[in-house]
Coordinates of C-alpha atoms and ligand atoms in Angstrom, one line a residue:
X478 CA -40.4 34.8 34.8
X479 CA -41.4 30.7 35.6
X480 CA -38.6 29.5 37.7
X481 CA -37.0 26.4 35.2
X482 CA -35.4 23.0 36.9
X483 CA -31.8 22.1 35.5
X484 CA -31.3 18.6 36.4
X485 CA -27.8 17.0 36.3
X486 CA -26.9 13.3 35.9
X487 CA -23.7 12.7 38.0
X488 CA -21.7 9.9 36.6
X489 CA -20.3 11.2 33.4
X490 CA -21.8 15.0 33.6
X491 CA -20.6 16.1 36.8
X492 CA -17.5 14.3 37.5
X493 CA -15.6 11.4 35.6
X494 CA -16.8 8.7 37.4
X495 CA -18.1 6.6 34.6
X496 CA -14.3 5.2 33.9
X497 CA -14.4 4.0 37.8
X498 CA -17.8 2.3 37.2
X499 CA -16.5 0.6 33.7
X500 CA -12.9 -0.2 36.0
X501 CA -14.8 -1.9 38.9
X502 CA -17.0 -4.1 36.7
X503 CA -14.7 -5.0 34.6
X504 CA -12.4 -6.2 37.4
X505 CA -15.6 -8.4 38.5
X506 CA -16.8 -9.7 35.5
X507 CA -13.2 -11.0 34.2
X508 CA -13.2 -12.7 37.9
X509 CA -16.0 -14.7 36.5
X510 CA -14.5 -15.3 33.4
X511 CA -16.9 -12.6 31.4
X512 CA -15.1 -9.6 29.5
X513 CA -16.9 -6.5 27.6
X514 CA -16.4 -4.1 25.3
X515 CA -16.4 -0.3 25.8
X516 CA -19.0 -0.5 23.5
X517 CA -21.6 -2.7 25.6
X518 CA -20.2 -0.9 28.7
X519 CA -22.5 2.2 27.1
X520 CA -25.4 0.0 28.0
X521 CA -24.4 -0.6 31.9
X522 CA -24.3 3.8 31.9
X523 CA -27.3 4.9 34.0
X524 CA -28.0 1.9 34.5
X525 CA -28.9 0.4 38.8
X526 CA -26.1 -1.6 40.3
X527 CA -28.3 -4.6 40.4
X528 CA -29.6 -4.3 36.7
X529 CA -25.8 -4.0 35.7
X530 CA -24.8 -7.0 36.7
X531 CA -27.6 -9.2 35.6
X532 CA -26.6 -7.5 31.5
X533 CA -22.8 -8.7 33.0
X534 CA -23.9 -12.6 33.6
X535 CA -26.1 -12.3 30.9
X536 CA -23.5 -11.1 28.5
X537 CA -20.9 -14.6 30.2
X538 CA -23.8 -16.7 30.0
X539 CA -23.5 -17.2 33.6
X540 CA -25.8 -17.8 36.7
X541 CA -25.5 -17.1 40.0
X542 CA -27.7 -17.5 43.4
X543 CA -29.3 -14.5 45.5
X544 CA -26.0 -14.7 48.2
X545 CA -23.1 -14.9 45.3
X546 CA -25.4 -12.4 43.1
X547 CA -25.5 -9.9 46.3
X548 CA -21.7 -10.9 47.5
X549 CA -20.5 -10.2 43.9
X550 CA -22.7 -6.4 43.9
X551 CA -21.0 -5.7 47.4
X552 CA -17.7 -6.6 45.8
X553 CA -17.9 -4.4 42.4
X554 CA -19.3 -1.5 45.3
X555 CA -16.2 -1.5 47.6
X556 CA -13.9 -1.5 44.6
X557 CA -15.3 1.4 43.4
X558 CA -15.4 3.3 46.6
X559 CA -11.9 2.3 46.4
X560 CA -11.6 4.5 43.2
X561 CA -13.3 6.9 44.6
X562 CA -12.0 7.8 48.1
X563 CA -9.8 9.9 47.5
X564 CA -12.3 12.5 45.1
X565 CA -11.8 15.5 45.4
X566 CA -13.1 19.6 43.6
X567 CA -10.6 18.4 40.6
X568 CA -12.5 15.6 39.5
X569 CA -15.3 18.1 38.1
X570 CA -15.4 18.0 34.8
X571 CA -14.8 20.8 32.6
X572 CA -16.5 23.9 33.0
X573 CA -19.5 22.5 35.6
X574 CA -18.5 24.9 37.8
X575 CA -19.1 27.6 35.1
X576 CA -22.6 26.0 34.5
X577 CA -23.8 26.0 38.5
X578 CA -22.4 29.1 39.0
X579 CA -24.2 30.8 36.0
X580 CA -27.6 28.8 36.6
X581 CA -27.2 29.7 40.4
X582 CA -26.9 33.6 39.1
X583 CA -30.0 33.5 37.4
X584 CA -31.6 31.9 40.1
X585 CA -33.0 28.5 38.7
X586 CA -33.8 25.4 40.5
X587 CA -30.6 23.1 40.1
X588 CA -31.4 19.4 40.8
X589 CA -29.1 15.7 40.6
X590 CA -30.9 13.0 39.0
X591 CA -28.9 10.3 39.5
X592 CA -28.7 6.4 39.9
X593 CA -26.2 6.3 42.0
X594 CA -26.7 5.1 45.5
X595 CA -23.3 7.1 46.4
X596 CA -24.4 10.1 44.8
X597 CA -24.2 12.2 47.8
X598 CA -20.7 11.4 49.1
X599 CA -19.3 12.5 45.6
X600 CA -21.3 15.6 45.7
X601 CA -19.3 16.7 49.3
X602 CA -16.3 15.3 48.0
X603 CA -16.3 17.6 45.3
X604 CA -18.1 20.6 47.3
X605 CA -21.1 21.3 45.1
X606 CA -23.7 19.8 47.8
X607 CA -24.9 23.6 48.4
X608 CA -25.8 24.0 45.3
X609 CA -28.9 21.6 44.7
X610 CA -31.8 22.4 45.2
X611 CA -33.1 18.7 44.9
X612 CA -31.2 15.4 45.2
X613 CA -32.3 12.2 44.0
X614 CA -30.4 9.2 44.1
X615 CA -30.3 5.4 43.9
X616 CA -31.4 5.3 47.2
X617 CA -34.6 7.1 46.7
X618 CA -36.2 5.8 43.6
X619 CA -37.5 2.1 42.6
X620 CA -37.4 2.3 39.1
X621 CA -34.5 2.5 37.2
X622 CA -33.7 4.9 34.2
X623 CA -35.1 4.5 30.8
X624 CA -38.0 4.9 33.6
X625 CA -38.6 8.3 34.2
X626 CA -38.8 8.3 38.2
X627 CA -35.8 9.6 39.1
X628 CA -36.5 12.8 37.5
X629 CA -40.2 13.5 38.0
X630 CA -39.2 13.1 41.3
X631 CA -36.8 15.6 40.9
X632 CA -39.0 17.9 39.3
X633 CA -42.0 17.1 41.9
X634 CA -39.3 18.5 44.9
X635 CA -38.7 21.6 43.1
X636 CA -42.2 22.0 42.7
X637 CA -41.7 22.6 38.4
X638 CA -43.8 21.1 36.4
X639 CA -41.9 18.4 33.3
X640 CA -42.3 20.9 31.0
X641 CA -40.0 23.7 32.5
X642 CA -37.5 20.9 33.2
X643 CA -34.1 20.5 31.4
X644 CA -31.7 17.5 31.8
X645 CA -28.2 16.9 31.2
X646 CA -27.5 12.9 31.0
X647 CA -24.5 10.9 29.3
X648 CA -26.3 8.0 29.0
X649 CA -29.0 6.3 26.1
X650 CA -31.1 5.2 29.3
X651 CA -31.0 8.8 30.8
X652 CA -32.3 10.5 27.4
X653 CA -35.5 8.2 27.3
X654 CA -35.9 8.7 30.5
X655 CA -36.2 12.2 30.3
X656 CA -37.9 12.3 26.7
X657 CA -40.5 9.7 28.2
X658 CA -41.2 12.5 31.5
X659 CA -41.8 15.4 29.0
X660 CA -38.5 17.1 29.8
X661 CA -35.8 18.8 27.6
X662 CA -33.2 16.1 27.3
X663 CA -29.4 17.6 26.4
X664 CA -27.0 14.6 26.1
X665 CA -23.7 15.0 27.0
X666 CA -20.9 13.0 25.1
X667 CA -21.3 11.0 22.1
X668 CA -23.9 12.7 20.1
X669 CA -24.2 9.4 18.0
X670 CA -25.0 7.2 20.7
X671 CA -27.1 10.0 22.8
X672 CA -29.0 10.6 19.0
X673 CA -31.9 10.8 21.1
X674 CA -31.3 13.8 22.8
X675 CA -32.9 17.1 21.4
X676 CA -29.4 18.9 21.3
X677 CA -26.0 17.2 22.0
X678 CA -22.6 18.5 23.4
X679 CA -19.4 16.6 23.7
X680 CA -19.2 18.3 26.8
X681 CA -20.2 21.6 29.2
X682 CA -17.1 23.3 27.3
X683 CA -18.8 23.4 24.0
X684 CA -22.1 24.7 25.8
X685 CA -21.9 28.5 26.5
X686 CA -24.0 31.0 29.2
X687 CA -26.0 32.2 25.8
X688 CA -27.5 28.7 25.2
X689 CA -28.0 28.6 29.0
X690 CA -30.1 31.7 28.9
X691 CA -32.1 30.9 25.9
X692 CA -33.7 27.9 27.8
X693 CA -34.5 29.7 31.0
X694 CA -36.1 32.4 28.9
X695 CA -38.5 30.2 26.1
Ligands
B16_1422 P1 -23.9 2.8 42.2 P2 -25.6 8.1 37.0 C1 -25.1 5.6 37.5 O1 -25.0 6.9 37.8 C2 -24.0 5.1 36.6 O2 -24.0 5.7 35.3 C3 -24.0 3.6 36.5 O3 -22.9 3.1 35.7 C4 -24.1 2.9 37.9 O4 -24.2 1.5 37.7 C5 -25.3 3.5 38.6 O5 -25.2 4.9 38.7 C6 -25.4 2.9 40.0 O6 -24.3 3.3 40.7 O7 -23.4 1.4 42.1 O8 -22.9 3.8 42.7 O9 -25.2 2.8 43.0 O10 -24.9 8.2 35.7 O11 -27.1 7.9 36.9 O12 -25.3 9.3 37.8
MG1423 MG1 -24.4 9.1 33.8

């Protein structure tokens, strides 16, 4: 049987760290006198650090230069790491360790897909680095999601072809990105704002082994 790829988003599949993200640029943007809703902070998931805070200015009306527009990034960054220094195997969410470890059992490729640039830190923080087969991060793509790079790369370093691929994302960008490389896209969260996934959970809980197997077996 065709090996299959599982690749995982981080932020918001793996551990919690979308509230962090939402926390950090929300600190920022009411610094500049901007504030958003939960709502719009659905766009800014998935989304590249830089592309999130030109939607933040956009949303205030406000302009900045190249040095304030790269101080303020660096600013939002360090608060975050702030948030998450102290991470540790707790911060999984729910049953992704039941997941890995079944997927690892039936030996599949597992794979991040993430557009994090501090992806990796977070996966050895929460000890699951071992158990990728493939990481890509921020730091290795030039496209952000709705584009599909992060995961054909992905899928090009497992050596599986689109096809055989499966992702898990919690964010709108995430699904077309993985609709528009030809992969099965399973969103994770709010099935009415991830309506553009072809099967929705609200979270790895509701998602048992016998689904799992049924997608490394068609
Ligand atoms: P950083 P994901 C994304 O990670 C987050 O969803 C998004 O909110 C964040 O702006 C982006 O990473 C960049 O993160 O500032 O750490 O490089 O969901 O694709 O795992
Ligand atoms: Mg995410």
């Amino acid at each position: 049987m065709k090996k299959k790829c599982f690749i995982f988003d981080l932020d918001g599949v793996i551990v919690d760290t979308a509230k962090y993200h939402f926390q950090a640029w929300r600190a920022l943007a009411n610094d500049l006198g901007i504030d958003f809703t939960l709502e719009q902070n659905e766009q800014l998931k998935g989304v590249s650090r830089v592309r999130s805070l030109e939607k933040i200015l956009n949303w205030g009306g406000v302009t900045l230069g190249p040095d304030e527009f790269q101080h303020k990034m660096n600013q939002k960054n360090d608060n975050y790491l702030d948030y998450i220094a102290d991470m540790d195997t707790s911060e999984l969410l729910p049953d992704v360790d039941r997941v890995l470890k079944f997927l690892t059992q039936n030996d599949q490729f597992i794979a991040l897909g993430s557009a994090s640039k501090n992806a990796r830190p977070i996966l050895d923080k929460t000890k699951i680095t071992p158990l990728f087969d493939a990481i890509v991060d921020g730091n290795d793509v030039t496209k952000a999601k709705p584009n599909p790079e992060v995961f054909l790369k992905a899928a090009k370093l497992t050596k599986t072809k689109p096809k055989n691929c499966i992702v898990f994302e919690d964010s709108l960008a995430g699904i077309q990105a993985a609709n528009s490389a030809g992969m099965l896209s399973i969103g994770i969260g709010n099935a009415e704002i991830l309506k553009e996934a072809q099967f929705n959970f609200e979270d790895f809980r509701s998602l048992p082994n016998q689904f799992l197997n049924q997608l490394i077996k068609n």
